[in-house]
C-alpha cells in the first residue's frame, strides 16, 4: 500500500495528472467541433504540459532554474527531461501554424515564471494576473491547437468554445486559490483574498451557469454536447461548494484536476450512445 501511495504521489507531483487533464481538453475540442483526433497533438499536449508545469513548479525555485537540491525533485527533473524528447518528436509532426501558436503561448509561460529584466517581477507575482494568465494559456492551447492543426476557420462556434474554455479554467482554479489563500502573499491579490471565500464560491457557481448557458448561443449544437456540459456543471458546482482553506491535497491535485478527464469521458460515452 505504501508503494502504491509513493507512485500515486509521484504521478501527481510530476504533473502527469495535469498533463492528462490538458490532453483531455484538447480531445474534447476535437470531439465538440467534429474534427479528426490527431494522436501527435494529443501526445504533444501530454508531454509538453509535463515539461512546462514541472518547470514552473520546481524550476523557478532551483538555482539557475536547473540545479535542484532535493532528491525527490531531482527524480521529477529527470522525468521532465525524458518527457522533453517525446514532446519534440510529436511537435515535428504538427503544422507551422501550431508551432507559431505554441511559441507565443510558451513566451507567455516564460514571462509567467521568469522575471526577464532586473528589478521586475514575473507575471505570476503581479497582483491579480495569475489566474487570468493560466486561463488564457490553457484556453489557447486546448482550443486553438486542434483548430489550427486541422486548418479549420475561426468561426462563431470556435469563439464560443474559446470563451467557455477560458471560463472553465478560471472555475477550476478557484478551489486552488481558496486552498492557497493563507499561504499566498497578500500582494498577489487573488480572488479569495479580494472578495473572500464565500463570494469566490458564489462567483464560481455564476461562472459555471454562464459556461453552460453560452452553449445555447452556438450556431451548431447537438444534444450530446448540451448534456455533456450540463453534466460538467453538475460536477463543478458541488466541487466549488466543497472548497475550503483546509482540505486534503488530493481534493485539488487529483479530484479537481480530474474533472476535464471526466468531462471528455462523458462526451465519448454520449457519442457512443447516440
mmCIF file of C-alpha atoms in Angstrom:
data_model
loop_
_atom_site.group_PDB
_atom_site.id
_atom_site.type_symbol
_atom_site.label_atom_id
_atom_site.label_comp_id
_atom_site.label_asym_id
_atom_site.label_seq_id
_atom_site.Cartn_x
_atom_site.Cartn_y
_atom_site.Cartn_z
ATOM 1 C CA UNK A 1 0.000 0.000 0.000
ATOM 2 C CA UNK A 2 2.864 2.367 0.846
ATOM 3 C CA UNK A 3 4.462 1.712 -2.539
ATOM 4 C CA UNK A 4 1.168 2.478 -4.260
ATOM 5 C CA UNK A 5 0.973 5.809 -2.416
ATOM 6 C CA UNK A 6 4.550 6.642 -3.472
ATOM 7 C CA UNK A 7 3.711 6.030 -7.133
ATOM 8 C CA UNK A 8 0.433 7.933 -6.847
ATOM 9 C CA UNK A 9 2.125 10.946 -5.242
ATOM 10 C CA UNK A 10 4.786 10.931 -7.970
ATOM 11 C CA UNK A 11 2.009 10.744 -10.574
ATOM 12 C CA UNK A 12 0.548 13.950 -9.104
ATOM 13 C CA UNK A 13 3.789 15.754 -8.232
ATOM 14 C CA UNK A 14 5.378 15.082 -11.636
ATOM 15 C CA UNK A 15 2.374 16.728 -13.344
ATOM 16 C CA UNK A 16 1.281 13.565 -15.164
ATOM 17 C CA UNK A 17 -2.265 14.075 -13.914
ATOM 18 C CA UNK A 18 -2.458 17.704 -15.038
ATOM 19 C CA UNK A 19 -0.920 16.621 -18.359
ATOM 20 C CA UNK A 20 -3.770 14.168 -18.843
ATOM 21 C CA UNK A 21 -6.269 16.895 -17.902
ATOM 22 C CA UNK A 22 -4.897 19.249 -20.574
ATOM 23 C CA UNK A 23 -4.838 16.399 -23.109
ATOM 24 C CA UNK A 24 -8.470 15.634 -22.231
ATOM 25 C CA UNK A 25 -9.433 19.229 -23.020
ATOM 26 C CA UNK A 26 -7.629 19.055 -26.365
ATOM 27 C CA UNK A 27 -9.533 15.861 -27.145
ATOM 28 C CA UNK A 28 -12.802 17.491 -26.016
ATOM 29 C CA UNK A 29 -12.241 20.305 -28.526
ATOM 30 C CA UNK A 30 -11.772 17.836 -31.381
ATOM 31 C CA UNK A 31 -14.909 15.911 -30.415
ATOM 32 C CA UNK A 32 -17.094 19.003 -29.920
ATOM 33 C CA UNK A 33 -16.023 20.533 -33.231
ATOM 34 C CA UNK A 34 -16.264 17.182 -35.042
ATOM 35 C CA UNK A 35 -12.714 17.375 -36.344
ATOM 36 C CA UNK A 36 -10.263 14.441 -36.591
ATOM 37 C CA UNK A 37 -8.471 13.448 -33.388
ATOM 38 C CA UNK A 38 -4.746 13.901 -34.036
ATOM 39 C CA UNK A 39 -2.633 11.472 -31.988
ATOM 40 C CA UNK A 40 0.545 13.567 -32.440
ATOM 41 C CA UNK A 41 -1.296 16.573 -30.998
ATOM 42 C CA UNK A 42 -2.523 14.531 -28.022
ATOM 43 C CA UNK A 43 0.987 13.202 -27.410
ATOM 44 C CA UNK A 44 2.465 16.686 -27.654
ATOM 45 C CA UNK A 45 -0.188 18.035 -25.266
ATOM 46 C CA UNK A 46 0.642 15.427 -22.633
ATOM 47 C CA UNK A 47 4.432 15.629 -22.658
ATOM 48 C CA UNK A 48 4.770 19.373 -23.233
ATOM 49 C CA UNK A 49 2.399 20.044 -20.319
ATOM 50 C CA UNK A 50 4.507 17.824 -18.052
ATOM 51 C CA UNK A 51 7.677 19.689 -19.036
ATOM 52 C CA UNK A 52 6.085 23.130 -18.725
ATOM 53 C CA UNK A 53 4.304 22.561 -15.430
ATOM 54 C CA UNK A 54 7.309 20.950 -13.748
ATOM 55 C CA UNK A 55 9.490 23.853 -14.844
ATOM 56 C CA UNK A 56 7.016 26.335 -13.361
ATOM 57 C CA UNK A 57 6.565 24.322 -10.148
ATOM 58 C CA UNK A 58 10.195 23.405 -9.476
ATOM 59 C CA UNK A 59 12.458 25.214 -11.948
ATOM 60 C CA UNK A 60 11.708 28.733 -10.760
ATOM 61 C CA UNK A 61 12.896 27.792 -7.266
ATOM 62 C CA UNK A 62 16.012 25.959 -8.483
ATOM 63 C CA UNK A 63 19.440 27.525 -8.731
ATOM 64 C CA UNK A 64 19.756 28.968 -12.223
ATOM 65 C CA UNK A 65 16.432 27.206 -12.989
ATOM 66 C CA UNK A 66 18.243 23.862 -13.328
ATOM 67 C CA UNK A 67 20.010 22.786 -10.137
ATOM 68 C CA UNK A 68 17.633 21.281 -7.567
ATOM 69 C CA UNK A 69 18.725 20.109 -4.136
ATOM 70 C CA UNK A 70 16.071 17.594 -3.040
ATOM 71 C CA UNK A 71 16.445 14.002 -4.258
ATOM 72 C CA UNK A 72 12.700 13.729 -4.911
ATOM 73 C CA UNK A 73 12.753 16.850 -7.045
ATOM 74 C CA UNK A 74 15.747 15.514 -8.944
ATOM 75 C CA UNK A 75 13.703 12.453 -9.909
ATOM 76 C CA UNK A 76 10.941 14.713 -11.168
ATOM 77 C CA UNK A 77 13.547 16.750 -13.047
ATOM 78 C CA UNK A 78 14.900 13.618 -14.752
ATOM 79 C CA UNK A 79 11.352 12.595 -15.656
ATOM 80 C CA UNK A 80 10.771 16.068 -17.116
ATOM 81 C CA UNK A 81 13.933 15.857 -19.217
ATOM 82 C CA UNK A 82 12.839 12.448 -20.515
ATOM 83 C CA UNK A 83 9.395 13.865 -21.324
ATOM 84 C CA UNK A 84 11.003 16.623 -23.388
ATOM 85 C CA UNK A 85 12.126 14.207 -26.119
ATOM 86 C CA UNK A 86 8.699 12.706 -26.955
ATOM 87 C CA UNK A 87 7.281 16.254 -26.801
ATOM 88 C CA UNK A 88 9.716 17.299 -29.559
ATOM 89 C CA UNK A 89 9.063 14.095 -31.525
ATOM 90 C CA UNK A 90 5.318 14.779 -31.546
ATOM 91 C CA UNK A 91 5.839 18.507 -32.205
ATOM 92 C CA UNK A 92 7.649 17.950 -35.515
ATOM 93 C CA UNK A 93 4.516 16.190 -36.792
ATOM 94 C CA UNK A 94 2.397 19.311 -36.292
ATOM 95 C CA UNK A 95 1.967 22.131 -38.787
ATOM 96 C CA UNK A 96 3.606 25.555 -38.830
ATOM 97 C CA UNK A 97 0.603 27.472 -37.506
ATOM 98 C CA UNK A 98 0.530 25.221 -34.454
ATOM 99 C CA UNK A 99 4.252 25.851 -33.879
ATOM 100 C CA UNK A 100 3.722 29.616 -34.025
ATOM 101 C CA UNK A 101 0.835 29.375 -31.556
ATOM 102 C CA UNK A 102 2.870 27.170 -29.216
ATOM 103 C CA UNK A 103 5.768 29.629 -29.439
ATOM 104 C CA UNK A 104 3.503 32.513 -28.464
ATOM 105 C CA UNK A 105 1.988 30.592 -25.553
ATOM 106 C CA UNK A 106 5.465 29.422 -24.466
ATOM 107 C CA UNK A 107 6.694 33.024 -24.312
ATOM 108 C CA UNK A 108 3.682 33.866 -22.146
ATOM 109 C CA UNK A 109 4.527 30.886 -19.873
ATOM 110 C CA UNK A 110 8.139 32.061 -19.563
ATOM 111 C CA UNK A 111 7.024 35.591 -18.681
ATOM 112 C CA UNK A 112 4.671 33.985 -16.151
ATOM 113 C CA UNK A 113 7.522 32.110 -14.477
ATOM 114 C CA UNK A 114 10.687 34.150 -15.025
ATOM 115 C CA UNK A 115 11.429 37.859 -14.427
ATOM 116 C CA UNK A 116 13.347 38.722 -17.606
ATOM 117 C CA UNK A 117 14.550 42.140 -16.536
ATOM 118 C CA UNK A 118 16.342 43.258 -13.353
ATOM 119 C CA UNK A 119 14.137 44.539 -10.553
ATOM 120 C CA UNK A 120 10.978 43.278 -12.279
ATOM 121 C CA UNK A 121 8.553 40.578 -11.210
ATOM 122 C CA UNK A 122 7.222 37.712 -13.291
ATOM 123 C CA UNK A 123 3.566 37.733 -14.358
ATOM 124 C CA UNK A 124 2.835 35.067 -11.735
ATOM 125 C CA UNK A 125 3.579 37.554 -8.953
ATOM 126 C CA UNK A 126 1.792 40.566 -10.396
ATOM 127 C CA UNK A 127 -1.340 41.410 -8.434
ATOM 128 C CA UNK A 128 -4.417 39.696 -9.861
ATOM 129 C CA UNK A 129 -2.718 38.371 -13.006
ATOM 130 C CA UNK A 130 -2.045 34.724 -12.172
ATOM 131 C CA UNK A 131 -5.470 33.150 -12.707
ATOM 132 C CA UNK A 132 -6.133 35.024 -15.959
ATOM 133 C CA UNK A 133 -2.757 34.187 -17.489
ATOM 134 C CA UNK A 134 -3.282 30.484 -16.764
ATOM 135 C CA UNK A 135 -6.819 30.679 -18.174
ATOM 136 C CA UNK A 136 -5.567 32.360 -21.341
ATOM 137 C CA UNK A 137 -2.776 29.818 -21.897
ATOM 138 C CA UNK A 138 -4.977 26.768 -21.241
ATOM 139 C CA UNK A 139 -7.782 28.104 -23.441
ATOM 140 C CA UNK A 140 -5.392 28.940 -26.272
ATOM 141 C CA UNK A 141 -3.580 25.635 -26.037
ATOM 142 C CA UNK A 142 -6.611 23.363 -25.796
ATOM 143 C CA UNK A 143 -8.838 25.138 -28.343
ATOM 144 C CA UNK A 144 -6.590 26.842 -30.887
ATOM 145 C CA UNK A 145 -4.124 23.980 -31.383
ATOM 146 C CA UNK A 146 -6.720 21.434 -32.604
ATOM 147 C CA UNK A 147 -8.337 24.137 -34.773
ATOM 148 C CA UNK A 148 -5.053 25.214 -36.364
ATOM 149 C CA UNK A 149 -3.800 21.643 -36.795
ATOM 150 C CA UNK A 150 -6.885 20.810 -38.877
ATOM 151 C CA UNK A 151 -6.785 24.214 -40.641
ATOM 152 C CA UNK A 152 -10.431 24.987 -39.956
ATOM 153 C CA UNK A 153 -11.551 28.608 -39.895
ATOM 154 C CA UNK A 154 -12.133 30.624 -36.755
ATOM 155 C CA UNK A 155 -15.904 30.983 -36.747
ATOM 156 C CA UNK A 156 -18.546 31.917 -34.161
ATOM 157 C CA UNK A 157 -18.722 28.433 -32.641
ATOM 158 C CA UNK A 158 -14.950 28.288 -32.160
ATOM 159 C CA UNK A 159 -15.115 31.705 -30.487
ATOM 160 C CA UNK A 160 -17.840 30.485 -28.108
ATOM 161 C CA UNK A 161 -15.764 27.397 -27.301
ATOM 162 C CA UNK A 162 -12.703 29.576 -26.631
ATOM 163 C CA UNK A 163 -14.613 31.800 -24.204
ATOM 164 C CA UNK A 164 -16.147 28.753 -22.491
ATOM 165 C CA UNK A 165 -12.740 27.139 -22.120
ATOM 166 C CA UNK A 166 -11.330 30.286 -20.535
ATOM 167 C CA UNK A 167 -14.242 30.332 -18.077
ATOM 168 C CA UNK A 168 -13.808 26.627 -17.327
ATOM 169 C CA UNK A 169 -10.137 27.052 -16.448
ATOM 170 C CA UNK A 170 -10.943 30.027 -14.195
ATOM 171 C CA UNK A 171 -13.607 27.925 -12.433
ATOM 172 C CA UNK A 172 -11.200 25.005 -11.989
ATOM 173 C CA UNK A 173 -8.571 27.312 -10.481
ATOM 174 C CA UNK A 174 -10.838 28.831 -7.840
ATOM 175 C CA UNK A 175 -10.551 25.831 -5.421
ATOM 176 C CA UNK A 176 -6.744 26.138 -5.715
ATOM 177 C CA UNK A 177 -6.920 29.845 -4.917
ATOM 178 C CA UNK A 178 -9.147 29.132 -1.913
ATOM 179 C CA UNK A 179 -6.722 26.449 -0.703
ATOM 180 C CA UNK A 180 -3.722 28.761 -1.072
ATOM 181 C CA UNK A 181 -5.469 31.813 0.380
ATOM 182 C CA UNK A 182 -3.412 31.907 3.579
ATOM 183 C CA UNK A 183 -0.059 30.930 2.041
ATOM 184 C CA UNK A 184 -0.207 33.290 -0.958
ATOM 185 C CA UNK A 185 1.351 36.706 -0.415
ATOM 186 C CA UNK A 186 -1.261 39.414 0.096
ATOM 187 C CA UNK A 187 0.242 41.417 -2.777
ATOM 188 C CA UNK A 188 -0.858 38.671 -5.208
ATOM 189 C CA UNK A 189 -4.445 39.906 -4.775
ATOM 190 C CA UNK A 190 -6.027 36.567 -5.653
ATOM 191 C CA UNK A 191 -9.805 36.436 -5.992
ATOM 192 C CA UNK A 192 -10.435 34.879 -2.498
ATOM 193 C CA UNK A 193 -8.081 37.455 -0.941
ATOM 194 C CA UNK A 194 -10.088 40.268 -2.508
ATOM 195 C CA UNK A 195 -13.692 39.096 -2.080
ATOM 196 C CA UNK A 196 -13.446 36.237 0.454
ATOM 197 C CA UNK A 197 -14.172 32.514 0.235
ATOM 198 C CA UNK A 198 -17.981 32.694 0.230
ATOM 199 C CA UNK A 199 -18.099 35.280 -2.548
ATOM 200 C CA UNK A 200 -15.493 33.334 -4.521
ATOM 201 C CA UNK A 201 -17.688 30.241 -4.308
ATOM 202 C CA UNK A 202 -20.726 32.231 -5.480
ATOM 203 C CA UNK A 203 -18.656 33.675 -8.334
ATOM 204 C CA UNK A 204 -17.631 30.143 -9.337
ATOM 205 C CA UNK A 205 -21.254 28.984 -9.402
ATOM 206 C CA UNK A 206 -22.292 32.005 -11.505
ATOM 207 C CA UNK A 207 -19.424 31.405 -13.949
ATOM 208 C CA UNK A 208 -20.423 27.733 -14.176
ATOM 209 C CA UNK A 209 -24.009 28.672 -15.078
ATOM 210 C CA UNK A 210 -22.675 31.164 -17.634
ATOM 211 C CA UNK A 211 -20.392 28.466 -19.048
ATOM 212 C CA UNK A 212 -23.350 26.125 -19.591
ATOM 213 C CA UNK A 213 -25.710 28.810 -20.930
ATOM 214 C CA UNK A 214 -23.181 30.025 -23.514
ATOM 215 C CA UNK A 215 -23.597 26.668 -25.242
ATOM 216 C CA UNK A 216 -27.079 27.769 -26.341
ATOM 217 C CA UNK A 217 -25.539 30.576 -28.424
ATOM 218 C CA UNK A 218 -23.703 28.191 -30.738
ATOM 219 C CA UNK A 219 -24.817 28.002 -34.357
ATOM 220 C CA UNK A 220 -24.350 24.229 -34.450
ATOM 221 C CA UNK A 221 -25.393 22.449 -31.275
ATOM 222 C CA UNK A 222 -26.013 18.779 -30.624
ATOM 223 C CA UNK A 223 -27.988 17.262 -27.785
ATOM 224 C CA UNK A 224 -24.902 15.315 -26.716
ATOM 225 C CA UNK A 225 -22.850 18.499 -26.303
ATOM 226 C CA UNK A 226 -25.563 20.210 -24.271
ATOM 227 C CA UNK A 227 -25.966 17.190 -21.985
ATOM 228 C CA UNK A 228 -22.204 16.837 -21.520
ATOM 229 C CA UNK A 229 -21.887 20.472 -20.440
ATOM 230 C CA UNK A 230 -24.832 20.182 -18.069
ATOM 231 C CA UNK A 231 -23.148 17.123 -16.544
ATOM 232 C CA UNK A 232 -19.908 19.091 -16.267
ATOM 233 C CA UNK A 233 -21.732 21.911 -14.494
ATOM 234 C CA UNK A 234 -23.363 19.389 -12.160
ATOM 235 C CA UNK A 235 -19.882 18.232 -11.133
ATOM 236 C CA UNK A 236 -18.285 21.684 -10.910
ATOM 237 C CA UNK A 237 -20.843 23.247 -8.570
ATOM 238 C CA UNK A 238 -20.546 20.657 -5.729
ATOM 239 C CA UNK A 239 -16.748 20.799 -6.053
ATOM 240 C CA UNK A 240 -16.863 24.586 -5.660
ATOM 241 C CA UNK A 241 -19.184 24.345 -2.650
ATOM 242 C CA UNK A 242 -16.831 21.822 -1.037
ATOM 243 C CA UNK A 243 -13.754 24.026 -1.483
ATOM 244 C CA UNK A 244 -12.225 25.420 1.707
ATOM 245 C CA UNK A 245 -8.889 26.635 3.064
ATOM 246 C CA UNK A 246 -8.085 23.418 4.891
ATOM 247 C CA UNK A 247 -8.565 20.433 2.634
ATOM 248 C CA UNK A 248 -6.830 17.236 1.598
ATOM 249 C CA UNK A 249 -4.130 17.865 -1.007
ATOM 250 C CA UNK A 250 -5.810 15.199 -3.140
ATOM 251 C CA UNK A 251 -9.033 17.240 -3.342
ATOM 252 C CA UNK A 252 -7.483 19.811 -5.655
ATOM 253 C CA UNK A 253 -4.443 17.956 -7.010
ATOM 254 C CA UNK A 254 -6.451 14.891 -8.025
ATOM 255 C CA UNK A 255 -10.219 15.389 -7.951
ATOM 256 C CA UNK A 256 -10.415 18.946 -9.309
ATOM 257 C CA UNK A 257 -7.821 18.249 -11.989
ATOM 258 C CA UNK A 258 -9.673 15.031 -12.890
ATOM 259 C CA UNK A 259 -12.796 16.991 -13.927
ATOM 260 C CA UNK A 260 -11.622 17.554 -17.547
ATOM 261 C CA UNK A 261 -10.906 13.821 -17.792
ATOM 262 C CA UNK A 262 -14.402 13.025 -16.510
ATOM 263 C CA UNK A 263 -15.849 15.503 -19.000
ATOM 264 C CA UNK A 264 -14.164 14.035 -22.074
ATOM 265 C CA UNK A 265 -15.207 10.530 -20.972
ATOM 266 C CA UNK A 266 -18.814 11.734 -20.728
ATOM 267 C CA UNK A 267 -18.574 13.220 -24.241
ATOM 268 C CA UNK A 268 -17.260 9.919 -25.645
ATOM 269 C CA UNK A 269 -19.941 7.880 -23.841
ATOM 270 C CA UNK A 270 -22.757 10.169 -25.012
ATOM 271 C CA UNK A 271 -21.495 9.972 -28.598
ATOM 272 C CA UNK A 272 -21.451 6.186 -28.395
ATOM 273 C CA UNK A 273 -24.982 6.088 -27.000
ATOM 274 C CA UNK A 274 -26.420 8.381 -29.659
#
